[in-house]
mmCIF file of C-alpha atoms in Angstrom:
data_model
loop_
_atom_site.group_PDB
_atom_site.id
_atom_site.type_symbol
_atom_site.label_atom_id
_atom_site.label_comp_id
_atom_site.label_asym_id
_atom_site.label_seq_id
_atom_site.Cartn_x
_atom_site.Cartn_y
_atom_site.Cartn_z
ATOM 1 C CA UNK P 279 70.302 59.254 0.486
ATOM 2 C CA UNK P 280 69.529 57.049 3.466
ATOM 3 C CA UNK P 281 66.635 54.604 3.476
ATOM 4 C CA UNK P 282 63.583 55.334 5.599
ATOM 5 C CA UNK P 283 63.641 53.232 8.748
ATOM 6 C CA UNK P 284 61.091 51.861 11.211
ATOM 7 C CA UNK P 285 61.088 52.650 14.955
ATOM 8 C CA UNK P 286 63.325 49.649 15.694
ATOM 9 C CA UNK P 287 65.913 50.820 13.174
ATOM 10 C CA UNK P 288 65.107 48.315 10.416
ATOM 11 C CA UNK P 289 64.819 49.553 6.816
ATOM 12 C CA UNK P 290 61.165 50.235 5.952
ATOM 13 C CA UNK P 291 59.812 48.013 3.193
ATOM 14 C CA UNK P 292 58.514 49.706 0.084
ATOM 15 C CA UNK P 293 54.934 49.090 -0.982
ATOM 16 C CA UNK P 294 56.185 46.906 -3.817
ATOM 17 C CA UNK P 295 58.190 44.703 -1.460
ATOM 18 C CA UNK P 296 55.253 44.371 0.914
ATOM 19 C CA UNK P 297 52.955 43.358 -1.916
ATOM 20 C CA UNK P 298 55.492 40.844 -3.187
ATOM 21 C CA UNK P 299 55.911 39.364 0.286
ATOM 22 C CA UNK P 300 52.151 39.083 0.693
ATOM 23 C CA UNK P 301 51.987 37.226 -2.611
ATOM 24 C CA UNK P 302 54.660 34.786 -1.459
ATOM 25 C CA UNK P 303 52.860 34.338 1.876
ATOM 26 C CA UNK P 304 49.617 33.529 0.068
ATOM 27 C CA UNK P 305 51.360 31.083 -2.264
ATOM 28 C CA UNK P 306 53.079 29.426 0.684
ATOM 29 C CA UNK P 307 49.752 29.056 2.519
ATOM 30 C CA UNK P 308 48.142 27.431 -0.526
ATOM 31 C CA UNK P 309 51.171 25.167 -0.870
ATOM 32 C CA UNK P 310 51.136 24.234 2.818
ATOM 33 C CA UNK P 311 47.419 23.486 2.940
ATOM 34 C CA UNK P 312 47.199 21.275 -0.141
ATOM 35 C CA UNK P 313 43.942 23.011 -1.048
ATOM 36 C CA UNK P 314 42.306 26.061 0.545
ATOM 37 C CA UNK P 315 39.576 28.651 -0.053
ATOM 38 C CA UNK P 316 40.400 32.343 -0.353
ATOM 39 C CA UNK P 317 38.570 33.233 2.860
ATOM 40 C CA UNK P 318 40.583 30.671 4.810
ATOM 41 C CA UNK P 319 43.815 32.135 3.421
ATOM 42 C CA UNK P 320 42.728 35.583 4.563
ATOM 43 C CA UNK P 321 42.014 34.323 8.069
ATOM 44 C CA UNK P 322 45.237 32.319 8.288
ATOM 45 C CA UNK P 323 47.384 35.284 7.239
ATOM 46 C CA UNK P 324 45.241 37.983 8.876
ATOM 47 C CA UNK P 325 44.902 39.828 5.584
ATOM 48 C CA UNK P 326 41.880 41.605 4.098
ATOM 49 C CA UNK P 327 39.813 39.315 1.875
ATOM 50 C CA UNK P 328 39.900 41.667 -1.152
ATOM 51 C CA UNK P 329 43.696 41.675 -0.963
ATOM 52 C CA UNK P 330 43.854 37.884 -0.847
ATOM 53 C CA UNK P 331 41.410 37.554 -3.749
ATOM 54 C CA UNK P 332 43.524 39.906 -5.873
ATOM 55 C CA UNK P 333 46.725 38.043 -5.043
ATOM 56 C CA UNK P 334 45.159 34.643 -5.773
ATOM 57 C CA UNK P 335 43.806 35.923 -9.083
ATOM 58 C CA UNK P 336 47.293 37.159 -9.988
ATOM 59 C CA UNK P 337 48.882 33.843 -8.983
ATOM 60 C CA UNK P 338 46.267 32.021 -11.040
ATOM 61 C CA UNK P 339 46.916 34.226 -14.068
ATOM 62 C CA UNK P 340 50.642 33.507 -13.710
ATOM 63 C CA UNK P 341 49.951 29.767 -13.512
ATOM 64 C CA UNK P 342 51.143 29.107 -9.959
ATOM 65 C CA UNK P 343 47.768 28.157 -8.504
ATOM 66 C CA UNK P 344 44.520 26.772 -9.892
ATOM 67 C CA UNK P 345 41.015 26.950 -8.477
ATOM 68 C CA UNK P 346 38.937 23.762 -8.301
ATOM 69 C CA UNK P 347 35.608 24.093 -10.067
ATOM 70 C CA UNK P 348 33.983 21.793 -7.524
ATOM 71 C CA UNK P 349 34.820 23.388 -4.175
ATOM 72 C CA UNK P 350 36.517 26.759 -4.930
ATOM 73 C CA UNK P 351 39.748 25.622 -3.271
ATOM 74 C CA UNK P 352 43.069 26.847 -4.643
ATOM 75 C CA UNK P 353 45.938 24.384 -5.154
ATOM 76 C CA UNK P 354 49.488 24.730 -6.433
ATOM 77 C CA UNK P 355 50.177 23.778 -10.051
ATOM 78 C CA UNK P 356 52.947 22.117 -12.021
ATOM 79 C CA UNK P 357 54.670 25.477 -12.263
ATOM 80 C CA UNK P 358 55.053 25.348 -8.483
ATOM 81 C CA UNK P 359 57.086 22.128 -8.619
ATOM 82 C CA UNK P 360 60.010 23.879 -6.941
ATOM 83 C CA UNK P 361 57.868 24.316 -3.827
ATOM 84 C CA UNK P 362 58.966 20.797 -2.939
ATOM 85 C CA UNK P 363 56.985 19.092 -0.216
ATOM 86 C CA UNK P 364 53.746 20.834 -1.114
ATOM 87 C CA UNK P 365 53.766 19.464 -4.658
ATOM 88 C CA UNK P 366 51.435 16.484 -4.865
ATOM 89 C CA UNK P 367 51.065 14.168 -7.891
ATOM 90 C CA UNK P 368 47.388 14.016 -6.981
ATOM 91 C CA UNK P 369 47.140 17.705 -7.830
ATOM 92 C CA UNK P 370 48.630 17.025 -11.271
ATOM 93 C CA UNK P 371 46.075 14.362 -12.171
ATOM 94 C CA UNK P 372 43.361 16.549 -10.660
ATOM 95 C CA UNK P 373 44.252 19.415 -12.987
ATOM 96 C CA UNK P 374 44.542 17.094 -15.978
ATOM 97 C CA UNK P 375 41.215 15.369 -15.343
ATOM 98 C CA UNK P 376 39.120 18.347 -14.202
ATOM 99 C CA UNK P 377 38.026 19.375 -17.739
ATOM 100 C CA UNK P 378 37.003 15.773 -18.481
ATOM 101 C CA UNK P 379 34.925 15.646 -15.294
ATOM 102 C CA UNK P 380 33.332 18.964 -16.211
ATOM 103 C CA UNK P 381 32.286 17.533 -19.568
ATOM 104 C CA UNK P 382 30.915 14.413 -17.891
ATOM 105 C CA UNK P 383 28.849 16.529 -15.517
ATOM 106 C CA UNK P 384 27.032 18.011 -18.504
ATOM 107 C CA UNK P 385 25.733 14.624 -19.635
ATOM 108 C CA UNK P 386 25.790 12.468 -16.484
ATOM 109 C CA UNK P 387 23.614 14.104 -13.855
ATOM 110 C CA UNK P 388 24.808 11.846 -11.024
ATOM 111 C CA UNK P 389 28.008 12.959 -9.225
ATOM 112 C CA UNK P 390 31.412 11.903 -10.539
ATOM 113 C CA UNK P 391 34.625 11.615 -8.468
ATOM 114 C CA UNK P 392 38.309 11.483 -9.363
ATOM 115 C CA UNK P 393 40.400 9.591 -6.798
ATOM 116 C CA UNK P 394 44.044 8.544 -6.469
ATOM 117 C CA UNK P 395 45.733 5.825 -4.429
ATOM 118 C CA UNK P 396 47.353 6.801 -1.138
ATOM 119 C CA UNK P 397 48.449 4.472 1.655
ATOM 120 C CA UNK P 398 45.860 1.677 1.397
ATOM 121 C CA UNK P 399 42.974 3.942 0.360
ATOM 122 C CA UNK P 400 41.647 5.935 -2.571
ATOM 123 C CA UNK P 401 41.555 9.680 -1.866
ATOM 124 C CA UNK P 402 39.004 11.888 -3.644
ATOM 125 C CA UNK P 403 40.902 14.663 -5.439
ATOM 126 C CA UNK P 404 38.143 16.195 -7.545
ATOM 127 C CA UNK P 405 34.370 15.810 -7.730
ATOM 128 C CA UNK P 406 31.220 17.125 -9.371
ATOM 129 C CA UNK P 407 29.131 16.569 -6.220
ATOM 130 C CA UNK P 408 28.599 20.302 -5.744
ATOM 131 C CA UNK P 409 27.231 20.567 -9.288
ATOM 132 C CA UNK P 410 24.981 17.524 -9.170
ATOM 133 C CA UNK P 411 21.350 17.975 -8.069
ATOM 134 C CA UNK P 412 21.355 14.307 -7.033
ATOM 135 C CA UNK P 413 24.325 14.463 -4.672
ATOM 136 C CA UNK P 414 23.655 13.349 -1.112
ATOM 137 C CA UNK P 415 27.149 14.189 0.139
ATOM 138 C CA UNK P 416 28.856 17.442 -0.874
ATOM 139 C CA UNK P 417 31.971 17.193 1.301
ATOM 140 C CA UNK P 418 33.931 14.676 -0.746
ATOM 141 C CA UNK P 419 37.279 16.355 -1.488
ATOM 142 C CA UNK P 420 39.980 14.629 0.562
ATOM 143 C CA UNK P 421 37.775 11.742 1.660
ATOM 144 C CA UNK P 422 39.531 8.371 1.976
ATOM 145 C CA UNK P 423 37.701 5.468 0.347
ATOM 146 C CA UNK P 424 38.366 1.816 1.271
ATOM 147 C CA UNK P 425 40.054 -0.260 -1.418
ATOM 148 C CA UNK P 426 37.938 -3.398 -1.208
ATOM 149 C CA UNK P 427 34.489 -1.907 -0.644
ATOM 150 C CA UNK P 428 34.370 0.858 -3.260
ATOM 151 C CA UNK P 429 34.376 0.718 -7.039
ATOM 152 C CA UNK P 430 37.356 3.094 -7.202
ATOM 153 C CA UNK P 431 39.450 0.848 -4.973
ATOM 154 C CA UNK P 432 38.450 -2.258 -6.886
ATOM 155 C CA UNK P 433 39.186 -0.598 -10.230
ATOM 156 C CA UNK P 434 42.636 0.424 -9.021
ATOM 157 C CA UNK P 435 43.459 -3.040 -7.671
ATOM 158 C CA UNK P 436 42.373 -4.725 -10.890
ATOM 159 C CA UNK P 437 44.341 -2.347 -13.111
ATOM 160 C CA UNK P 438 47.624 -1.996 -11.199
ATOM 161 C CA UNK P 439 50.548 -4.408 -11.757
ATOM 162 C CA UNK P 440 50.322 -7.709 -9.861
ATOM 163 C CA UNK P 441 53.294 -6.877 -7.635
ATOM 164 C CA UNK P 442 51.748 -3.581 -6.530
ATOM 165 C CA UNK P 443 48.399 -5.291 -5.977
ATOM 166 C CA UNK P 444 50.015 -7.940 -3.785
ATOM 167 C CA UNK P 445 51.713 -5.249 -1.678
ATOM 168 C CA UNK P 446 48.429 -3.374 -1.205
ATOM 169 C CA UNK P 447 46.555 -6.546 -0.256
ATOM 170 C CA UNK P 448 49.288 -7.483 2.223
ATOM 171 C CA UNK P 449 49.008 -4.007 3.727
ATOM 172 C CA UNK P 450 45.230 -4.373 4.031
ATOM 173 C CA UNK P 451 45.652 -7.744 5.740
ATOM 174 C CA UNK P 452 47.996 -6.157 8.278
ATOM 175 C CA UNK P 453 45.536 -3.323 8.934
ATOM 176 C CA UNK P 454 42.838 -5.980 9.379
ATOM 177 C CA UNK P 455 39.709 -3.829 9.354
ATOM 178 C CA UNK P 456 36.686 -5.890 10.318
ATOM 179 C CA UNK P 457 34.609 -4.640 7.372
ATOM 180 C CA UNK P 458 37.335 -5.707 4.926
ATOM 181 C CA UNK P 459 37.694 -9.276 6.134
ATOM 182 C CA UNK P 460 34.958 -10.868 3.974
ATOM 183 C CA UNK P 461 36.461 -9.229 0.880
ATOM 184 C CA UNK P 462 39.958 -10.490 1.702
ATOM 185 C CA UNK P 463 38.895 -14.089 1.251
ATOM 186 C CA UNK P 464 41.297 -15.208 -1.478
ATOM 187 C CA UNK P 465 38.684 -16.855 -3.670
ATOM 188 C CA UNK P 466 36.353 -13.864 -3.505
ATOM 189 C CA UNK P 467 39.226 -11.464 -4.082
ATOM 190 C CA UNK P 468 40.519 -13.369 -7.107
ATOM 191 C CA UNK P 469 37.032 -13.467 -8.613
ATOM 192 C CA UNK P 470 36.554 -9.717 -8.134
ATOM 193 C CA UNK P 471 39.895 -8.949 -9.781
ATOM 194 C CA UNK P 472 39.238 -11.266 -12.724
ATOM 195 C CA UNK P 473 35.713 -9.967 -13.345
ATOM 196 C CA UNK P 474 36.809 -6.341 -13.105
ATOM 197 C CA UNK P 475 39.706 -6.882 -15.499
ATOM 198 C CA UNK P 476 37.412 -8.633 -17.979
ATOM 199 C CA UNK P 477 34.819 -5.834 -17.857
ATOM 200 C CA UNK P 478 37.260 -2.914 -17.780
ATOM 201 C CA UNK P 479 35.352 -1.249 -14.944
ATOM 202 C CA UNK P 480 34.543 -2.005 -11.310
ATOM 203 C CA UNK P 481 31.131 -2.230 -9.640
ATOM 204 C CA UNK P 482 29.817 -1.590 -6.136
ATOM 205 C CA UNK P 483 26.153 -2.545 -6.072
ATOM 206 C CA UNK P 484 25.362 -4.592 -2.964
ATOM 207 C CA UNK P 485 25.367 -1.922 -0.266
ATOM 208 C CA UNK P 486 29.045 -2.250 0.625
ATOM 209 C CA UNK P 487 30.598 0.881 2.137
ATOM 210 C CA UNK P 488 27.386 2.946 1.775
ATOM 211 C CA UNK P 489 24.090 1.017 1.786
ATOM 212 C CA UNK P 490 22.237 3.894 0.094
ATOM 213 C CA UNK P 491 24.425 4.180 -2.998
ATOM 214 C CA UNK P 492 26.036 2.180 -5.780
ATOM 215 C CA UNK P 493 28.904 3.104 -8.087
ATOM 216 C CA UNK P 494 30.958 2.251 -11.149
ATOM 217 C CA UNK P 495 34.628 3.176 -11.598
ATOM 218 C CA UNK P 496 37.159 3.046 -14.410
ATOM 219 C CA UNK P 497 40.949 3.381 -14.040
ATOM 220 C CA UNK P 498 43.121 5.970 -15.756
ATOM 221 C CA UNK P 499 45.983 3.816 -17.063
ATOM 222 C CA UNK P 500 48.980 4.714 -19.195
ATOM 223 C CA UNK P 501 51.839 2.294 -19.869
ATOM 224 C CA UNK P 502 50.644 -0.014 -17.054
ATOM 225 C CA UNK P 503 50.695 2.859 -14.540
ATOM 226 C CA UNK P 504 47.387 3.652 -12.819
ATOM 227 C CA UNK P 505 47.139 7.403 -12.259
ATOM 228 C CA UNK P 506 43.720 7.347 -10.628
ATOM 229 C CA UNK P 507 40.104 6.313 -11.085
ATOM 230 C CA UNK P 508 36.917 8.047 -12.215
ATOM 231 C CA UNK P 509 33.725 6.959 -10.442
ATOM 232 C CA UNK P 510 30.041 7.740 -10.763
ATOM 233 C CA UNK P 511 27.775 7.358 -7.724
ATOM 234 C CA UNK P 512 23.984 7.037 -7.648
ATOM 235 C CA UNK P 513 21.198 6.144 -5.218
ATOM 236 C CA UNK P 514 20.591 2.389 -5.399
ATOM 237 C CA UNK P 515 16.824 2.614 -5.294
ATOM 238 C CA UNK P 516 16.765 5.113 -8.169
ATOM 239 C CA UNK P 517 18.646 3.104 -10.776
ATOM 240 C CA UNK P 518 19.190 -0.607 -11.443
ATOM 241 C CA UNK P 519 22.783 -1.737 -11.912
ATOM 242 C CA UNK P 520 22.171 -3.014 -15.464
ATOM 243 C CA UNK P 521 20.717 0.341 -16.510
ATOM 244 C CA UNK P 522 23.598 2.191 -14.836
ATOM 245 C CA UNK P 523 26.166 0.074 -16.652
ATOM 246 C CA UNK P 524 24.444 0.685 -19.986
ATOM 247 C CA UNK P 525 24.304 4.449 -19.387
ATOM 248 C CA UNK P 526 27.572 5.151 -17.593
ATOM 249 C CA UNK P 527 30.302 2.596 -18.380
ATOM 250 C CA UNK P 528 31.145 3.824 -21.883
ATOM 251 C CA UNK P 529 31.214 7.583 -21.038
ATOM 252 C CA UNK P 530 33.405 6.905 -18.009
ATOM 253 C CA UNK P 531 35.787 4.853 -20.117
ATOM 254 C CA UNK P 532 35.950 7.577 -22.761
ATOM 255 C CA UNK P 533 36.673 10.195 -20.093
ATOM 256 C CA UNK P 534 39.452 8.087 -18.544
ATOM 257 C CA UNK P 535 41.031 7.627 -21.974
ATOM 258 C CA UNK P 536 40.822 11.358 -22.689
ATOM 259 C CA UNK P 537 42.661 12.556 -19.560
ATOM 260 C CA UNK P 538 45.940 14.116 -20.811
ATOM 261 C CA UNK P 539 48.393 12.317 -18.555
ATOM 262 C CA UNK P 540 52.086 12.822 -19.371
#
């Protein structure tokens, strides 16, 4: 019995094949984007939103994608490792740390970020900004944070091996951003590294980067490898640095230690 054909003579796809292809198209779009909302997938592929939602739910049930609790974006998972270029180690740490950030958000009302190092900056991978009533900036996912003027960058520099730190600092000197120059003074830099290492957390409290806020960050370290940093951000006028340290440093450290990094 011959197969049913389209007007141009090609074999007509069965409903099952069409559904499977749509699923692969959706997965590919999530993989390509690095993180995308269901509505944006529907627009990109010109598919009905209910169809895309059903396919994403199926892919999530099968373990190929995961939805961020902070911004409703879907990202590929470890199971999608074979997707190659779209697989990002930042996604792995994001998935591992997300439950820890969710727990923190229950006790620490101020917003908490998870960031990873990427090409002379810390990139925000996950955040509780959307869940915090005190957030003044909701669009944090994907934001690049300077290494020398944020607590996350300082925490990473203090925790990473000396050779890696030297390479990052050399890179920053080549970039030569005007705002970084005071912090690249060798004496000031050495003091910041030493103080951060001694404390176990980094501080931004003097209006650097954002004059309205301050922050504390702790690194996620396993076997001398820094996988990322967890930061808490608050409005400077609302909370003194000593009080913030007393309230936040220990919970952040506990959360960083609890992240199940392989």
